[in-house]
Coordinates of C-alpha atoms and ligand atoms in Angstrom, one line a residue:
M1 CA -0.3 0.0 -0.1
D2 CA 1.1 3.2 -0.7
K3 CA 3.0 5.1 2.6
T4 CA 1.0 8.4 2.5
L5 CA -2.4 6.6 2.1
E6 CA -1.1 4.0 5.0
R7 CA -0.1 7.2 7.2
Q8 CA -3.8 8.7 6.2
L9 CA -5.6 5.4 7.4
I10 CA -3.5 5.0 10.7
R11 CA -4.2 8.4 11.6
L12 CA -7.9 8.1 11.1
F13 CA -8.5 5.0 12.8
G14 CA -5.4 4.0 15.1
S15 CA -4.0 1.0 12.8
L16 CA -4.7 -0.5 9.4
E17 CA -6.8 -3.3 11.3
K18 CA -9.3 -0.9 12.6
V19 CA -10.2 0.2 8.8
P20 CA -13.8 -0.8 8.6
P21 CA -14.1 -3.6 6.1
E22 CA -17.0 -1.6 4.2
L23 CA -14.1 0.9 3.4
S24 CA -11.8 -1.8 2.0
E25 CA -12.9 -1.5 -1.4
L26 CA -12.6 2.4 -1.4
V27 CA -9.1 1.9 0.3
E28 CA -8.3 -0.5 -2.5
I29 CA -9.2 2.4 -5.3
V30 CA -7.5 5.4 -3.7
N31 CA -4.8 3.2 -3.3
Q32 CA -4.7 2.2 -7.3
S33 CA -5.0 6.2 -7.7
Y34 CA -2.1 7.0 -5.7
I35 CA 0.2 4.6 -7.6
D36 CA -1.3 5.3 -11.0
F37 CA -0.6 8.9 -10.0
Q38 CA 3.1 8.6 -8.7
N39 CA 3.8 6.3 -11.8
E40 CA 2.8 9.1 -14.0
Y41 CA 4.5 11.7 -12.1
K42 CA 7.7 9.6 -12.4
L43 CA 7.1 9.4 -16.2
V44 CA 6.8 13.4 -16.5
E45 CA 9.6 13.6 -14.3
R46 CA 11.5 11.5 -16.6
S47 CA 10.4 12.9 -19.6
L48 CA 11.1 16.6 -18.2
E49 CA 14.7 15.5 -17.3
I50 CA 15.1 14.3 -21.0
S51 CA 13.8 17.4 -22.4
S52 CA 16.2 19.4 -20.2
E53 CA 19.2 17.3 -21.4
E54 CA 18.0 17.4 -25.2
L55 CA 17.6 21.4 -24.8
T56 CA 21.1 21.8 -23.2
E57 CA 22.3 19.8 -26.1
L58 CA 20.1 22.1 -28.7
N59 CA 21.6 25.3 -27.0
Q60 CA 25.1 24.4 -27.3
H61 CA 24.6 23.1 -30.6
L62 CA 23.1 26.4 -31.7
Q63 CA 25.7 28.5 -29.8
E64 CA 28.2 26.6 -32.2
E65 CA 25.9 27.1 -35.3
S66 CA 25.4 30.9 -34.2
E67 CA 29.2 31.3 -33.5
I68 CA 29.7 29.8 -37.4
I69 CA 27.1 32.0 -38.8
E70 CA 28.7 35.0 -37.4
K71 CA 32.2 34.1 -38.5
T72 CA 30.6 33.7 -42.4
V73 CA 28.9 37.2 -42.0
K74 CA 32.0 38.7 -40.9
T75 CA 34.0 37.3 -43.7
R76 CA 31.3 37.7 -46.2
T77 CA 30.9 41.5 -45.3
K78 CA 34.5 41.8 -45.5
E79 CA 34.8 40.1 -49.1
L80 CA 31.4 42.5 -50.0
N81 CA 33.0 45.7 -49.0
L82 CA 36.0 44.8 -51.0
E83 CA 34.4 43.9 -53.6
K84 CA 32.6 47.0 -53.5
V85 CA 35.6 48.9 -53.6
K86 CA 36.9 47.3 -56.4
L87 CA 33.3 48.3 -58.5
S88 CA 33.9 51.6 -57.1
K89 CA 37.1 51.9 -58.4
I90 CA 36.3 49.9 -61.7
A91 CA 33.3 52.6 -61.9
E92 CA 35.4 55.5 -61.2
N93 CA 38.6 54.5 -63.8
M94 CA 36.3 53.6 -66.8
S95 CA 35.7 55.8 -69.5
T96 CA 32.2 55.6 -69.7
G97 CA 29.9 57.7 -67.5
A98 CA 27.6 56.0 -65.1
M99 CA 24.7 57.0 -63.0
L100 CA 22.9 54.9 -60.8
I101 CA 19.4 56.0 -60.1
D102 CA 17.0 54.0 -57.5
K103 CA 13.4 52.7 -57.9
F104 CA 12.2 56.4 -56.4
G105 CA 14.3 58.4 -59.1
K106 CA 17.2 59.0 -56.7
V107 CA 20.5 59.5 -57.7
I108 CA 22.5 57.1 -55.9
F109 CA 25.8 56.7 -57.9
L110 CA 27.4 59.0 -60.0
N111 CA 31.1 58.2 -61.6
Q112 CA 33.6 60.7 -62.5
P113 CA 33.3 60.5 -66.2
A114 CA 29.8 61.1 -65.6
R115 CA 30.1 64.0 -63.6
Q116 CA 32.4 65.4 -66.0
F117 CA 29.9 65.0 -69.2
I118 CA 27.2 66.6 -67.3
N119 CA 29.6 69.3 -65.8
F120 CA 28.6 68.4 -62.1
H121 CA 31.1 68.7 -59.6
E122 CA 29.6 68.4 -55.9
D123 CA 30.6 66.0 -53.5
H124 CA 26.7 64.8 -53.2
Y125 CA 24.5 63.5 -56.0
N126 CA 21.5 66.3 -55.1
G127 CA 20.7 68.0 -58.4
S128 CA 22.8 65.8 -60.6
L129 CA 19.7 64.4 -62.5
E130 CA 18.3 67.8 -63.2
K131 CA 22.1 68.7 -64.5
L132 CA 21.5 65.5 -66.8
Y133 CA 18.2 66.6 -68.1
S134 CA 19.9 70.4 -68.9
T135 CA 22.8 69.1 -70.4
F136 CA 21.1 67.1 -72.8
S137 CA 18.1 69.4 -73.2
D138 CA 17.2 68.7 -76.8
Y139 CA 16.4 65.0 -75.9
P140 CA 13.4 63.7 -74.0
I141 CA 16.0 62.4 -71.1
S142 CA 13.5 62.4 -68.2
E143 CA 10.9 60.8 -70.4
Y144 CA 13.5 58.0 -70.6
V145 CA 14.3 58.0 -67.3
K146 CA 10.8 57.7 -66.0
Q147 CA 10.1 54.8 -68.7
C148 CA 13.3 52.8 -67.7
I149 CA 12.5 53.1 -63.9
H150 CA 10.1 50.0 -64.9
N151 CA 12.6 47.6 -66.2
V152 CA 12.8 49.0 -69.7
S153 CA 15.9 49.6 -71.5
L154 CA 16.4 52.3 -74.3
E155 CA 19.3 54.2 -75.8
I156 CA 20.0 57.5 -77.7
D157 CA 22.2 57.3 -80.4
N158 CA 24.0 60.5 -82.3
I159 CA 23.6 63.0 -79.6
E160 CA 25.3 66.2 -80.8
I161 CA 26.7 68.8 -78.4
N162 CA 29.2 71.6 -78.8
E163 CA 30.9 69.5 -81.5
S164 CA 30.8 66.2 -79.2
F165 CA 28.9 63.1 -79.8
F166 CA 27.3 60.9 -77.4
H167 CA 25.5 57.6 -76.9
I168 CA 23.0 57.1 -74.0
L169 CA 22.2 53.5 -72.6
F170 CA 19.0 53.8 -69.9
Q171 CA 19.1 50.1 -68.4
G172 CA 16.2 49.2 -66.3
M173 CA 16.6 47.0 -63.4
S174 CA 14.4 44.6 -62.1
G175 CA 14.5 43.4 -58.3
E176 CA 12.8 40.8 -56.5
D177 CA 9.7 43.1 -55.9
G178 CA 9.9 44.4 -59.5
A179 CA 11.3 47.7 -60.5
A180 CA 14.9 48.3 -58.6
G181 CA 15.9 51.6 -60.6
L182 CA 18.2 52.4 -63.4
L183 CA 21.4 52.5 -64.8
V184 CA 22.4 55.4 -67.3
W185 CA 25.6 54.9 -69.2
I186 CA 26.7 57.7 -71.3
N187 CA 29.4 57.1 -73.6
D188 CA 31.6 59.8 -75.7
V189 CA 31.8 58.6 -79.1
T190 CA 33.3 61.6 -80.7
Q191 CA 36.3 60.3 -81.7
E192 CA 34.4 57.1 -83.2
K193 CA 32.2 59.4 -85.2
I194 CA 35.2 61.6 -86.8
L195 CA 36.9 58.4 -87.7
E196 CA 33.9 57.1 -89.0
R197 CA 33.3 60.3 -91.0
S198 CA 36.7 60.7 -92.4
K199 CA 36.2 56.6 -93.5
T200 CA 33.1 57.6 -95.2
E201 CA 34.5 60.5 -96.8
L202 CA 37.8 58.9 -98.3
V203 CA 35.1 56.0 -99.5
A204 CA 33.5 58.8 -101.1
V205 CA 36.4 60.6 -102.4
A206 CA 38.3 57.3 -103.7
S207 CA 35.0 56.3 -105.6
H208 CA 34.6 59.4 -107.0
Q209 CA 37.9 59.2 -108.4
L210 CA 37.5 55.5 -109.5
R211 CA 34.6 56.6 -111.6
T212 CA 36.6 58.6 -114.1
P213 CA 38.9 55.9 -115.5
L214 CA 36.2 53.2 -115.2
T215 CA 34.0 55.1 -117.6
V216 CA 36.9 55.8 -119.7
T217 CA 37.3 52.0 -120.0
K218 CA 34.1 51.3 -120.6
G219 CA 33.8 53.5 -123.3
N220 CA 36.9 52.4 -124.8
T221 CA 36.2 48.7 -124.7
E222 CA 32.9 49.1 -125.9
I223 CA 34.4 51.2 -129.0
L224 CA 36.6 47.9 -129.7
L225 CA 33.7 45.7 -129.5
D226 CA 31.6 47.8 -131.6
E227 CA 34.7 47.2 -134.2
S228 CA 34.9 50.9 -134.9
Y229 CA 38.7 50.3 -135.1
G230 CA 38.5 47.3 -137.5
P231 CA 37.4 43.5 -137.0
L232 CA 38.4 41.4 -133.9
N233 CA 39.2 38.3 -134.1
E234 CA 37.8 35.7 -131.7
E235 CA 40.6 35.7 -128.9
Q236 CA 40.7 39.7 -129.3
R237 CA 36.9 39.5 -128.6
N238 CA 37.4 37.4 -125.7
I239 CA 39.9 39.4 -123.9
I240 CA 38.1 42.9 -124.7
E241 CA 34.8 41.1 -123.4
Q242 CA 36.4 40.1 -120.0
T243 CA 37.8 43.4 -119.7
H244 CA 34.0 44.8 -120.3
E245 CA 32.7 42.6 -117.7
S246 CA 35.1 43.1 -115.1
N247 CA 35.0 47.0 -115.8
E248 CA 30.9 46.7 -115.6
N249 CA 31.6 44.8 -112.1
M250 CA 33.8 47.4 -110.6
I251 CA 31.2 50.4 -111.8
G252 CA 28.6 48.5 -109.6
L253 CA 30.8 48.2 -107.0
V254 CA 32.0 52.2 -107.1
N255 CA 28.2 53.2 -107.4
Q256 CA 27.2 50.8 -104.5
M257 CA 30.0 52.5 -102.4
L258 CA 28.8 55.8 -103.4
D259 CA 25.1 54.8 -102.8
I260 CA 26.7 53.4 -99.2
T261 CA 28.6 56.9 -98.3
K262 CA 25.3 58.9 -99.2
I263 CA 23.2 56.6 -96.7
E264 CA 25.8 57.3 -93.9
Q265 CA 26.4 60.6 -94.7
G266 CA 22.3 61.0 -94.5
E267 CA 22.0 62.1 -97.9
F268 CA 20.0 59.3 -99.5
S269 CA 16.6 61.0 -100.0
F270 CA 15.2 61.6 -103.3
Q271 CA 12.9 63.9 -105.2
L272 CA 9.8 61.7 -105.0
L273 CA 7.3 62.2 -108.2
D274 CA 4.3 60.0 -109.5
V275 CA 5.8 56.7 -111.0
C276 CA 4.2 53.9 -112.7
V277 CA 5.5 51.0 -110.8
T278 CA 4.3 48.3 -113.3
D279 CA 6.1 50.2 -116.3
V280 CA 9.0 50.5 -114.2
L281 CA 8.8 46.5 -113.5
E282 CA 8.2 45.4 -116.9
R283 CA 11.3 47.4 -118.1
V284 CA 13.8 45.8 -115.5
I285 CA 11.9 42.3 -116.5
K286 CA 12.8 42.9 -120.3
E287 CA 16.0 44.0 -119.5
M288 CA 16.8 40.7 -117.6
T289 CA 15.2 38.2 -119.5
P290 CA 18.2 37.5 -121.7
H291 CA 20.3 37.0 -118.7
A292 CA 17.8 34.2 -117.3
I293 CA 17.6 32.4 -120.4
E294 CA 21.4 32.4 -120.4
K295 CA 21.3 30.7 -117.4
N296 CA 18.2 28.4 -117.8
I297 CA 15.5 30.1 -116.0
V298 CA 12.4 31.5 -117.1
I299 CA 11.1 34.4 -115.7
E300 CA 7.0 33.9 -115.4
Y301 CA 5.5 37.4 -115.0
N302 CA 2.0 37.9 -113.8
P303 CA 0.4 41.3 -114.8
P304 CA -1.8 42.8 -112.9
D305 CA -5.5 42.6 -113.4
S306 CA -6.1 46.4 -114.2
V307 CA -3.7 49.6 -114.2
T308 CA -2.0 49.9 -111.1
P309 CA -2.1 53.6 -109.3
N310 CA 0.8 55.3 -109.5
I311 CA 3.2 56.0 -106.6
K312 CA 5.8 58.5 -105.2
A313 CA 9.2 57.5 -106.0
E314 CA 12.5 58.2 -108.1
E315 CA 12.2 55.9 -111.1
T316 CA 15.8 55.5 -111.4
R317 CA 16.0 54.2 -107.8
L318 CA 13.2 52.1 -108.3
Y319 CA 14.4 50.3 -111.4
Q320 CA 17.4 49.8 -108.9
V321 CA 15.6 48.1 -106.4
F322 CA 13.7 45.6 -109.1
Q323 CA 17.0 45.0 -111.2
N324 CA 18.8 44.1 -107.6
L325 CA 15.9 41.7 -106.4
I326 CA 15.5 40.0 -109.9
D327 CA 19.4 39.9 -110.7
N328 CA 20.0 37.9 -106.9
A329 CA 16.9 35.5 -107.8
I330 CA 18.9 34.8 -111.2
K331 CA 22.0 34.5 -109.5
Y332 CA 21.1 32.4 -106.2
S333 CA 18.6 29.8 -108.5
Q334 CA 19.6 25.9 -108.4
T335 CA 19.8 25.6 -112.3
A336 CA 22.1 22.4 -111.9
K337 CA 19.4 19.7 -112.2
K338 CA 16.4 21.4 -114.3
Q339 CA 15.1 24.4 -115.7
S340 CA 14.4 27.1 -112.8
V341 CA 11.3 29.7 -112.7
I342 CA 11.3 33.0 -111.3
F343 CA 7.7 34.4 -110.5
I344 CA 7.3 38.0 -110.4
S345 CA 4.0 39.3 -109.6
I346 CA 2.3 42.9 -108.9
K347 CA -0.7 43.2 -106.9
S348 CA -2.7 46.4 -105.7
T349 CA -4.6 46.5 -102.2
K350 CA -6.4 49.8 -100.9
N351 CA -3.6 51.3 -99.8
K352 CA -0.3 49.7 -101.0
L353 CA 1.1 48.0 -103.9
R354 CA 2.8 44.6 -103.5
I355 CA 5.4 43.3 -105.7
S356 CA 6.8 40.0 -105.1
V357 CA 9.7 37.9 -106.6
R358 CA 10.0 34.5 -105.9
D359 CA 12.7 32.0 -106.9
E360 CA 13.3 28.3 -106.4
G361 CA 16.8 28.7 -105.4
I362 CA 19.2 27.9 -102.9
G363 CA 17.2 29.8 -100.1
I364 CA 18.5 31.6 -97.1
P365 CA 19.6 29.6 -94.1
I366 CA 17.7 30.4 -90.7
K367 CA 20.6 31.7 -88.7
D368 CA 21.5 34.2 -91.6
Q369 CA 17.9 35.6 -92.4
S370 CA 17.9 38.3 -89.5
H371 CA 21.4 39.7 -90.7
L372 CA 20.3 40.0 -94.3
F373 CA 19.8 43.6 -94.8
S374 CA 23.1 44.3 -93.0
R375 CA 25.8 46.0 -94.9
F376 CA 28.2 43.6 -96.2
Y377 CA 26.4 40.6 -94.9
R378 CA 26.3 37.3 -97.1
A379 CA 24.5 34.2 -96.4
S380 CA 27.0 31.2 -95.6
N381 CA 25.5 29.3 -98.8
A382 CA 25.9 32.0 -100.9
E383 CA 29.4 32.7 -99.9
M384 CA 30.5 29.4 -100.1
S385 CA 29.1 28.8 -103.8
F386 CA 28.9 32.6 -105.5
I387 CA 32.0 34.3 -104.8
D388 CA 31.2 37.4 -106.7
G389 CA 29.0 39.3 -104.3
T390 CA 29.2 42.1 -102.0
G391 CA 26.1 42.0 -99.6
L392 CA 25.7 45.7 -100.1
G393 CA 22.6 45.3 -102.6
L394 CA 20.0 44.3 -100.2
Y395 CA 20.9 47.1 -97.6
I396 CA 20.9 49.8 -100.3
V397 CA 17.4 48.5 -101.5
Q398 CA 16.3 48.7 -98.4
S399 CA 17.6 52.4 -97.9
I400 CA 15.6 53.1 -100.9
V401 CA 12.2 51.5 -100.3
R402 CA 12.2 53.3 -96.8
S403 CA 12.9 56.3 -98.7
F404 CA 9.5 55.8 -100.6
N405 CA 8.1 55.1 -97.4
G406 CA 7.7 51.3 -98.1
E407 CA 8.8 48.3 -96.6
I408 CA 10.7 45.0 -98.0
N409 CA 10.5 41.7 -96.6
F410 CA 11.2 38.1 -97.2
T411 CA 10.4 34.4 -96.7
S412 CA 12.8 31.8 -97.6
E413 CA 13.8 28.2 -96.8
E414 CA 17.1 26.5 -97.5
N415 CA 17.2 24.8 -100.9
K416 CA 13.7 25.7 -101.6
G417 CA 13.3 29.2 -102.5
T418 CA 12.9 32.5 -101.7
I419 CA 10.1 35.3 -101.9
F420 CA 11.2 39.0 -101.5
T421 CA 8.3 41.4 -101.1
V422 CA 8.3 44.9 -101.6
E423 CA 5.5 47.0 -100.4
L424 CA 5.0 50.5 -101.2
P425 CA 2.1 52.9 -100.1
I426 CA -0.3 54.3 -102.9
I427 CA -0.5 58.1 -102.2
K428 CA -3.8 59.3 -102.5
D429 CA -4.5 63.1 -103.8
N430 CA -7.0 64.9 -102.0
Ligands
ADP501 P1 25.5 40.3 -103.0 O1 24.2 39.2 -103.6 O2 26.1 40.9 -103.9 O3 26.1 39.2 -102.1 P2 22.9 41.4 -101.3 O4 23.0 42.3 -100.8 O5 22.2 42.1 -102.8 O6 24.7 41.2 -102.0 O7 22.6 39.9 -100.8 C1 23.1 39.9 -99.7 C2 22.9 38.0 -99.3 O8 21.6 38.1 -99.2 C3 23.3 37.4 -100.6 O9 24.9 37.3 -100.5 C4 22.6 36.1 -100.5 O10 23.2 35.4 -99.3 C5 21.4 36.7 -99.6 N1 20.3 36.8 -100.7 C6 20.0 37.8 -101.2 N2 18.9 37.4 -102.2 C7 18.7 36.0 -102.4 C8 18.2 35.0 -103.1 N3 17.3 35.1 -103.9 N4 18.3 33.8 -102.6 C9 19.2 33.2 -101.7 N5 19.9 34.3 -101.0 C10 19.6 35.4 -101.4

C-alpha cells in the first residue's frame, strides 16, 4: 500500500486493522489512484529530465551554429566591402559615365566621367539628375528615365552637343519585388564619329576618283567591241569582252560604295514624283530576261488585273530595287538539275502595291535571315558557292524602299527558294 495512504488511515482509525471492512474497496481504489498518480509523475519527471538534457544539447548546438554563422557573415561582409571598393574603383576608372538611379528616381551613384559629361562637381548627388536633363536638353531624357525605372531599356544615339557626340543607354533593372531603378551609361563617341566620318569621306573621294578611269575603260572597250577600229579575231574579242565585264562589275561596286557613303552621310533622299510601278517593273524584266535565259531560267510574270495606281518614288532608284532583286533571284537560283522558274507579280490593295519576286533557288539559312539587310552581309551558303557578291545590294535596296515610305521583307527556306516582297504606299491625292 502507498505509504502516504497508510499514514492517513493509521491517523484516522488508530491502526490499519481498525479500518472498517466496508471501506476496504474504497481504500483499494484510492490506493490504486495513488500508485497510478505516482507512476505518471515519475514518467513526467523522466521526460522532463530528457527534454532538459536535449535542450542543453540543442542550445549548445545552436551556439556553435551561431558562431559559425557570425564568422561567415563577417567574412562575407569583408569580401563584399572589398568587392564594393573594387567595383567603385572600376566605375571611377572606366571612360563610360555611369549614373545609378533608384526606383524612387533618386541618384545613388555617379562616377567621375558622368560628372564630367554633365559638368557636375559636387561631393553629393543632389541636383545631378536635373543637370543630366539640362545638359542634353534637346532630348527627352527625363521621359526615358521615367520609363526605364519600370525595367525597360532604351538608348539614344547620335546626340550632338558642342561638336561632341554621345550615346546614352538607359538600362532598367528589376529586383525581387519589381522595378529596382536604372543605370544610365553615357558614352562619348566623338572619336569614333570623327573616324567614321573620315572613313566615309575617304571612300566617297576614292569612289569618285575611280569613276573617271572606269568610264573611260567602259567607253573604250565598247568602241573596240563595236569594231569601230577594225574587225576583231575571236581571241581579241574574248579578252576585250572579259575586260568590259570586269569593268562593269567595278562600276557596279563603285556605285554601291557611293550609295553607302550617301546613306551614312544622311544624304540618301530623293525627289519623289509620280511613278507607274508596273512600267518600271516590266522594263526591268525585259532587260533581265536574256540574262535569265542564258542561265536556263524562265521568268514568269503575272501582270496586274487592272491598271495599278501610281506611287511617289524616284524612277531610277525604283528600277535599281527591282534590278537587284531579280538579279539576286537569277544568281541564287539552282539551275544544275533542271530549268528554274522565277515568278514575279504585282498586286494592288487598298493602300499599297505589293510586288513579289519568288525563286526556286538556294534559299537563305535561318541563322542568316535576321542579318540579311546589314551592310556586307552574305549568307553562308551564298558565300560558299557564289564568290562574286558584295552583300551591299539589299542594304541599299532597303534604304531606297524606306525612302519611298515602303517596306521590304522576305520569306525563305534553304534549298527550296525565297520570296522577296516590296510594299509601296499608294499616295492618294485629295
Ligand atoms: P550580294 O548578292 O552581292 O551578295 P545582296 O546584298 O544583294 O548582296 O544580298 C545579300 C545576301 O543575301 C546574298 O549574299 C545572299 O546570301 C542573300 N540573298 C539575297 N537574295 C537572295 C535570294 N534570292 N536567294 C538566296 N539568297 C539571297
